[in-house]
mmCIF file with all atom_site columns, C-alpha atoms in Angstrom:
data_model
loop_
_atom_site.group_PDB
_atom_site.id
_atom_site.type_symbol
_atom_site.label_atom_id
_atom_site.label_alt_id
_atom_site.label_comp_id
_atom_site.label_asym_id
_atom_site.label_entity_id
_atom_site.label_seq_id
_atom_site.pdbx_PDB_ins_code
_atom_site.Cartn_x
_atom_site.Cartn_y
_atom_site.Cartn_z
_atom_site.occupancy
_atom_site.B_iso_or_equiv
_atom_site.pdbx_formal_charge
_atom_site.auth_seq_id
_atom_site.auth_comp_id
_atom_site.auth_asym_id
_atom_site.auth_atom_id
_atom_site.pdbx_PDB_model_num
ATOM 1   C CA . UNK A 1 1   ? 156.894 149.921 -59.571  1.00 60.00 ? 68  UNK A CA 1
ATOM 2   C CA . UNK A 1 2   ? 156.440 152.814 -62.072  1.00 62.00 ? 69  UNK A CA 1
ATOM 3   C CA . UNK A 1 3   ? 156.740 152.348 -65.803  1.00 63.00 ? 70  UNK A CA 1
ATOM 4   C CA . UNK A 1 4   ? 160.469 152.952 -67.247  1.00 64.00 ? 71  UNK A CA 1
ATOM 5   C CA . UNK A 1 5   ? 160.465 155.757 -69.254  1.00 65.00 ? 72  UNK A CA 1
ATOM 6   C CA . UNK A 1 6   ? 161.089 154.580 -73.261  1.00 64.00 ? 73  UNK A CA 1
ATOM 7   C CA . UNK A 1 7   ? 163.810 155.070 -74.528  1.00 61.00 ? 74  UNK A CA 1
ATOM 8   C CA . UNK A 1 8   ? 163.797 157.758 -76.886  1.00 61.00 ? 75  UNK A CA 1
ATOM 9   C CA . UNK A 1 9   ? 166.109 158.205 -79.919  1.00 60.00 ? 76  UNK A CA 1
ATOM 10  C CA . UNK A 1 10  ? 169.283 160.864 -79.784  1.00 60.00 ? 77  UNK A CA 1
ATOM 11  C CA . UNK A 1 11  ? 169.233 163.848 -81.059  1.00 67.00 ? 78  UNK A CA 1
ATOM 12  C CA . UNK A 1 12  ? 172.498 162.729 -83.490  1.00 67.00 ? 79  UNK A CA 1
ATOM 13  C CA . UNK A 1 13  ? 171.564 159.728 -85.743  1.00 63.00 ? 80  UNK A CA 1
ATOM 14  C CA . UNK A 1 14  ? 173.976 156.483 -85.675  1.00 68.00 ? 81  UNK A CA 1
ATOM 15  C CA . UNK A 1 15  ? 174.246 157.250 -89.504  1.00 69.00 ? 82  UNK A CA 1
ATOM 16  C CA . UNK A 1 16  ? 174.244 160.000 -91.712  1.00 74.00 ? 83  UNK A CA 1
ATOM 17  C CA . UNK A 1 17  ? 174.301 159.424 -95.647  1.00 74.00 ? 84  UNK A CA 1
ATOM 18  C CA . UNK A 1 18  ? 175.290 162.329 -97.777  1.00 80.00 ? 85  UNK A CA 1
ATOM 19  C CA . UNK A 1 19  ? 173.588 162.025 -101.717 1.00 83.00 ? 86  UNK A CA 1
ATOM 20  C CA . UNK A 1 20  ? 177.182 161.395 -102.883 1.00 84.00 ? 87  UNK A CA 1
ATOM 21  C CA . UNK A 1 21  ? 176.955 158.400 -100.365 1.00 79.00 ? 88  UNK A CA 1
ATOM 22  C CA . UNK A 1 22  ? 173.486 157.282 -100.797 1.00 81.00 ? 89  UNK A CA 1
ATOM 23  C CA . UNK A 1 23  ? 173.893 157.476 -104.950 1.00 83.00 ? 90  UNK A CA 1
ATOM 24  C CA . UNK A 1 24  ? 177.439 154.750 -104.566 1.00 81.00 ? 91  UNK A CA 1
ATOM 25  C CA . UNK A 1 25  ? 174.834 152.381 -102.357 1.00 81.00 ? 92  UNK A CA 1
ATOM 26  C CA . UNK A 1 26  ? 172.140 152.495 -105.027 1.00 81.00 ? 93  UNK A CA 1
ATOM 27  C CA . UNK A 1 27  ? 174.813 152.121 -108.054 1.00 82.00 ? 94  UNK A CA 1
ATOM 28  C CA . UNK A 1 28  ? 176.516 149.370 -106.088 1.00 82.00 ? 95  UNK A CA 1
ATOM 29  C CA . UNK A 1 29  ? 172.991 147.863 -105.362 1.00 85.00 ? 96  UNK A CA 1
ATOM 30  C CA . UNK A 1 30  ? 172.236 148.020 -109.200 1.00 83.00 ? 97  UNK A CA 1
ATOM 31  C CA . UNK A 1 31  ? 175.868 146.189 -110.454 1.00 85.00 ? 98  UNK A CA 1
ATOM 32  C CA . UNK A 1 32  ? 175.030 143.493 -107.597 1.00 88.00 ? 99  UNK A CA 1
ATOM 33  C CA . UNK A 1 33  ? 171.511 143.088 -109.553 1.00 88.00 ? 100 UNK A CA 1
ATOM 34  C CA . UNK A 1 34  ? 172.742 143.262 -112.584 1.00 89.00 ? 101 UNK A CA 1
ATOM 35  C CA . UNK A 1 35  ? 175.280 140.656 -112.139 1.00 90.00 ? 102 UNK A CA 1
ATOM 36  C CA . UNK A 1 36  ? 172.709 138.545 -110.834 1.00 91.00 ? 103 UNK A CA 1
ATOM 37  C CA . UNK A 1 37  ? 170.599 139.172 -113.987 1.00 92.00 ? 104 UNK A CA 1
ATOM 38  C CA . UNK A 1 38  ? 173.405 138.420 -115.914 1.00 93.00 ? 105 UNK A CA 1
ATOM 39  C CA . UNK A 1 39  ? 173.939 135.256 -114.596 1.00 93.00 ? 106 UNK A CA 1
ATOM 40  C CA . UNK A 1 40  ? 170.729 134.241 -114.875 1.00 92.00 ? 107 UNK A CA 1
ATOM 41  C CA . UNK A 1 41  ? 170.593 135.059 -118.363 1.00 93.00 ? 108 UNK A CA 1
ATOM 42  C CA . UNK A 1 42  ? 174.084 133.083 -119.305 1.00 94.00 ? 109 UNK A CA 1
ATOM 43  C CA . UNK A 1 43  ? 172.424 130.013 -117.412 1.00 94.00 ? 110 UNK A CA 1
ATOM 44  C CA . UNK A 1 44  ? 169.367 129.891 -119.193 1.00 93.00 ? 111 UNK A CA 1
ATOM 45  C CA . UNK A 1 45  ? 170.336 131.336 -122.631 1.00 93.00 ? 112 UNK A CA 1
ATOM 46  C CA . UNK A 1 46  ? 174.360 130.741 -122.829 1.00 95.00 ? 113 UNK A CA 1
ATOM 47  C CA . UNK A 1 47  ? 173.776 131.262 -126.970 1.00 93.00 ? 114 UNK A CA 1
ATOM 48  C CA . UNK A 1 48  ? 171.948 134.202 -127.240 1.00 91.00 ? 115 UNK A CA 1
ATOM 49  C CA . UNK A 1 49  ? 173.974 136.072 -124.997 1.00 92.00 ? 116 UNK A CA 1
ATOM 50  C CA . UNK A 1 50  ? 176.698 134.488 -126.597 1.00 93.00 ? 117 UNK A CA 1
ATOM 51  C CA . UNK A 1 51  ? 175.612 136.764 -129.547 1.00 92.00 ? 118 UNK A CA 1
ATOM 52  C CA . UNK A 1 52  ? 175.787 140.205 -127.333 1.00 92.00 ? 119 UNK A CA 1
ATOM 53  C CA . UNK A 1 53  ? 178.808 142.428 -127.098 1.00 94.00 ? 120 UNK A CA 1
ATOM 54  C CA . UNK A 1 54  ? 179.423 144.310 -123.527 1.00 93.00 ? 121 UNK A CA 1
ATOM 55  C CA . UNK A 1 55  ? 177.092 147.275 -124.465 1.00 95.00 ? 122 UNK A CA 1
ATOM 56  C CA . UNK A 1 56  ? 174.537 145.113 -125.873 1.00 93.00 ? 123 UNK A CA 1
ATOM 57  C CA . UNK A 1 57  ? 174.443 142.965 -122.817 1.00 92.00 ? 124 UNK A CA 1
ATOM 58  C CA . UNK A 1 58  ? 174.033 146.482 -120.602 1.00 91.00 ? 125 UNK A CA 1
ATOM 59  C CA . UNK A 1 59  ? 171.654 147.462 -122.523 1.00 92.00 ? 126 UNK A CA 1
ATOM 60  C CA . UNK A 1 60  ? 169.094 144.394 -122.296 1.00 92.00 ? 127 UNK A CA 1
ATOM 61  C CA . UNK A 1 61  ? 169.621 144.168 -118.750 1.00 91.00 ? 128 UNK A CA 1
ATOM 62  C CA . UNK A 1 62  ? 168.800 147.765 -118.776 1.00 91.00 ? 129 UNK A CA 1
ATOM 63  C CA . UNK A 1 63  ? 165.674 147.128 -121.178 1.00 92.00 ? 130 UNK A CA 1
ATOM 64  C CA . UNK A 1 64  ? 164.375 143.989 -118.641 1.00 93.00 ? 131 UNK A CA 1
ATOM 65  C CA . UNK A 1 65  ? 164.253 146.963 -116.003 1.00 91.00 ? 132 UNK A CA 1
ATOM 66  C CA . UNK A 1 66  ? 162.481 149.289 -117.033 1.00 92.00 ? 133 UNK A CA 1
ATOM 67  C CA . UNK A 1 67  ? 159.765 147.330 -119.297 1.00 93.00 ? 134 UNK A CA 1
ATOM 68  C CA . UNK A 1 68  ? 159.720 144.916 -115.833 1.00 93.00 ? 135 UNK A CA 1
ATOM 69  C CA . UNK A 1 69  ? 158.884 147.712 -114.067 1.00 92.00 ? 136 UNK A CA 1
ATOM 70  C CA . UNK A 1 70  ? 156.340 149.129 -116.390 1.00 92.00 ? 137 UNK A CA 1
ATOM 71  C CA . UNK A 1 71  ? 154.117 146.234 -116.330 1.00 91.00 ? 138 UNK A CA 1
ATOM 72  C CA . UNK A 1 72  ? 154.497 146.505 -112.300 1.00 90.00 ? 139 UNK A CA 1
ATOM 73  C CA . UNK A 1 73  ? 157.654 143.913 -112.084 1.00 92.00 ? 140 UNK A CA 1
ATOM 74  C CA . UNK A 1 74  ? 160.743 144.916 -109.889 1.00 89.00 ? 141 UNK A CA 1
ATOM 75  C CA . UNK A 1 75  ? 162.004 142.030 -107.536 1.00 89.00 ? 142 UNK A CA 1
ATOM 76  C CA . UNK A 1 76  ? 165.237 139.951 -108.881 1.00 88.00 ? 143 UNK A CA 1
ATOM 77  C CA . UNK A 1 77  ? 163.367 137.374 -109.658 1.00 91.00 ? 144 UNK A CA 1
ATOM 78  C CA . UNK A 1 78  ? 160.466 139.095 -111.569 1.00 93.00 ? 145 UNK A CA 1
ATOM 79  C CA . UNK A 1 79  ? 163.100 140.727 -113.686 1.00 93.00 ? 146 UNK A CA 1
ATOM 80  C CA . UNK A 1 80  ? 164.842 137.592 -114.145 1.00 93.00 ? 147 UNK A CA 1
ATOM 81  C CA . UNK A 1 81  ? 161.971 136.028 -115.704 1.00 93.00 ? 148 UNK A CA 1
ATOM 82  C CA . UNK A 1 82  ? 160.804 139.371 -117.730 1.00 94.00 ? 149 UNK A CA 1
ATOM 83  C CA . UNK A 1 83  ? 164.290 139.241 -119.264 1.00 94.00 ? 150 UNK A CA 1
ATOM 84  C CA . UNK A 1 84  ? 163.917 135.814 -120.360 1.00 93.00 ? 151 UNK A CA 1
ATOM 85  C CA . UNK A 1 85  ? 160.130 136.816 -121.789 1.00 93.00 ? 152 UNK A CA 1
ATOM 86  C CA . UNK A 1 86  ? 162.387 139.616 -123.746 1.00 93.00 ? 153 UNK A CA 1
ATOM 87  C CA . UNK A 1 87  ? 165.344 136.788 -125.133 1.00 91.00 ? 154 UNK A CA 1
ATOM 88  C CA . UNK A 1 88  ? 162.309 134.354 -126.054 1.00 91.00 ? 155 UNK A CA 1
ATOM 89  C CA . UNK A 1 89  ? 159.562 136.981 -127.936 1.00 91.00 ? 156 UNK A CA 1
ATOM 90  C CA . UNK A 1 90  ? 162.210 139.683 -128.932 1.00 89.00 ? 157 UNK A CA 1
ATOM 91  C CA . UNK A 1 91  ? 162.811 143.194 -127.642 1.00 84.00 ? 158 UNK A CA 1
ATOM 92  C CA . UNK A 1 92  ? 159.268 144.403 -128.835 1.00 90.00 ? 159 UNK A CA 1
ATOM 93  C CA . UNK A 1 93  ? 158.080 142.270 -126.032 1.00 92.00 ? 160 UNK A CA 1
ATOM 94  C CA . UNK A 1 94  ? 154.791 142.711 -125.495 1.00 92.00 ? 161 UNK A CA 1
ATOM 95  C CA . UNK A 1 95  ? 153.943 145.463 -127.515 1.00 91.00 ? 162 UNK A CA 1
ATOM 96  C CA . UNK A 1 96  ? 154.492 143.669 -131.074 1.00 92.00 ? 163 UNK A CA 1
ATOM 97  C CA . UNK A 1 97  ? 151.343 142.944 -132.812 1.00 92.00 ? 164 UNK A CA 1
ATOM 98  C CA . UNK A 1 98  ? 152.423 139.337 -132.420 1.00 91.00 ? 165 UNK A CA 1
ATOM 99  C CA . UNK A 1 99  ? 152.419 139.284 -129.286 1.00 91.00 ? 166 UNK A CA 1
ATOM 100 C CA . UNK A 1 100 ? 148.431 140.075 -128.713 1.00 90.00 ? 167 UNK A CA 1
ATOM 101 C CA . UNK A 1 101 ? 148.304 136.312 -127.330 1.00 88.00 ? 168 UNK A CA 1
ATOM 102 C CA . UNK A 1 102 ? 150.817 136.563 -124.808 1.00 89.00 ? 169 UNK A CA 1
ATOM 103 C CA . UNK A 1 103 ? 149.696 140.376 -124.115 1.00 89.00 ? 170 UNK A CA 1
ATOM 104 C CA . UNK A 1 104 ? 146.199 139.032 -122.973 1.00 88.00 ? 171 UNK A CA 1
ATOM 105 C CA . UNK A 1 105 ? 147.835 137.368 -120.181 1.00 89.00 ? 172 UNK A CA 1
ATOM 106 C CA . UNK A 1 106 ? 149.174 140.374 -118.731 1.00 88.00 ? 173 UNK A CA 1
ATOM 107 C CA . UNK A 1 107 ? 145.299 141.250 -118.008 1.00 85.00 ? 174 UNK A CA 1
ATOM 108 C CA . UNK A 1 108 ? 144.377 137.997 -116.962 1.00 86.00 ? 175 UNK A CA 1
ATOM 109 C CA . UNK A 1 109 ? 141.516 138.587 -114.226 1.00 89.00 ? 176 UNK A CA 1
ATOM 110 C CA . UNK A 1 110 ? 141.837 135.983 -111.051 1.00 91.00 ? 177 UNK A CA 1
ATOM 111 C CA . UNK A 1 111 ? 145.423 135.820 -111.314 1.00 91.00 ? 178 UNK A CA 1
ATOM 112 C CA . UNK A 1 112 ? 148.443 137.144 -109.404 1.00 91.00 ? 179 UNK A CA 1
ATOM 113 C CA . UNK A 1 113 ? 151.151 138.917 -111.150 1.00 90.00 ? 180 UNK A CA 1
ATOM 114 C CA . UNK A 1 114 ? 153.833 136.143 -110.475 1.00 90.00 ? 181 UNK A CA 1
ATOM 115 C CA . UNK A 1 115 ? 150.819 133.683 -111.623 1.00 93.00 ? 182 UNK A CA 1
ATOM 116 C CA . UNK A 1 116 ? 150.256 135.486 -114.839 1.00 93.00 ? 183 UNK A CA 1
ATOM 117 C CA . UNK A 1 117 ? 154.252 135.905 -115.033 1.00 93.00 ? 184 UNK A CA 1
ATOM 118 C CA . UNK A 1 118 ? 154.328 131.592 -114.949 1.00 93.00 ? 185 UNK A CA 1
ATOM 119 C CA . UNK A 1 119 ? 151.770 131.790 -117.938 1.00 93.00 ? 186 UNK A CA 1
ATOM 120 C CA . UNK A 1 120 ? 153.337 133.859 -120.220 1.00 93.00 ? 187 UNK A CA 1
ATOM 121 C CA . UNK A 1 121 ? 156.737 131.799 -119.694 1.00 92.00 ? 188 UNK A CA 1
ATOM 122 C CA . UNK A 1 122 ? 154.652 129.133 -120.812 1.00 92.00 ? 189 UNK A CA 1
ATOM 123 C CA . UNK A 1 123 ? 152.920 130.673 -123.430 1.00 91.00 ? 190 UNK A CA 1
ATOM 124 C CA . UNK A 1 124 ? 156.188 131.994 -124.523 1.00 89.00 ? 191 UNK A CA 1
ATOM 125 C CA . UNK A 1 125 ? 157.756 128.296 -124.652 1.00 86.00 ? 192 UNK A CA 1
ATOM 126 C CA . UNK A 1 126 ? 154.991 127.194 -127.027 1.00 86.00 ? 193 UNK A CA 1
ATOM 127 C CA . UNK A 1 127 ? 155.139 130.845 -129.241 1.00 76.00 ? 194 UNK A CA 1
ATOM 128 C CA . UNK A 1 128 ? 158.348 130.587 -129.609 1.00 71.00 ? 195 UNK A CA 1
ATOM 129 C CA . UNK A 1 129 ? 158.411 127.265 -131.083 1.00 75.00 ? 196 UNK A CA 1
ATOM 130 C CA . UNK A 1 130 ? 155.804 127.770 -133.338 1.00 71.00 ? 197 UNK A CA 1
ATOM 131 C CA . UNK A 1 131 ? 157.330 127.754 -137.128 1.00 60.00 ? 198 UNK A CA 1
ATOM 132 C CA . UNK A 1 132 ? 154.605 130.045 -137.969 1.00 53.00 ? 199 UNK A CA 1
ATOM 133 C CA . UNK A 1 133 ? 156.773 132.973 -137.161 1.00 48.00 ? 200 UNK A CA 1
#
């Protein structure tokens, strides 16, 4: 027989999003990630966020963001483990003068971004327990 005809879409969308609309998904999107980071954080380092008032807590989640996403990191679990980068090596993290070790392996050649993301959390680990500093 002959071919069915596709089906094509309607004219009318299923769904239609005003800003006002789209801007309450994306906050709502960002408190569900933020909670998440938050949690992660309290798990990991229950006694430096101990430390933190409300504010201060928004703002380093705030802080993992953006410098996440500056050096090209923006999935949950990037962020996650950029925030912890930023409660080991300070909020100067990596731009400190210190940190010229750890910044290295943010250019390391041959490796992946979540590869050179494992090394500095190692790296990190070991600076951070140096009693040099």
């Amino acid at each position: 027989g002959r071919p069915t005809e596709p089906a094509r879409y309607a004219a009318e969308p299923w769904l239609s999003l005003d800003l006002g609309q789209l801007e309450a998904l994306n906050l709502a999107k960002r408190s569900l990630f933020e909670d998440r980071l938050l949690e992660h954080l309290q798990r990991h380092f229950p006694e430096r966020l101990a430390a933190l008032d409300a504010a201060e807590r928004q703002q380093l989640l705030r802080r993992s963001r953006d410098s996440a996403a500056r050096h090209g990191y923006s999935s949950a679990e990037d962020v996650a483990r950029w925030s912890s980068l930023l409660l080991i090596c300070g909020e100067a993290f990596p731009d400190a003068a210190e940190h010229a070790p750890l910044r290295a392996r943010l250019e390391q050649p041959g490796r992946s971004p979540a590869e050179r993301l494992d090394d500095l959390l190692l790296a990190a680990a070991q600076w951070d327990k140096e009693p040099a500093r």
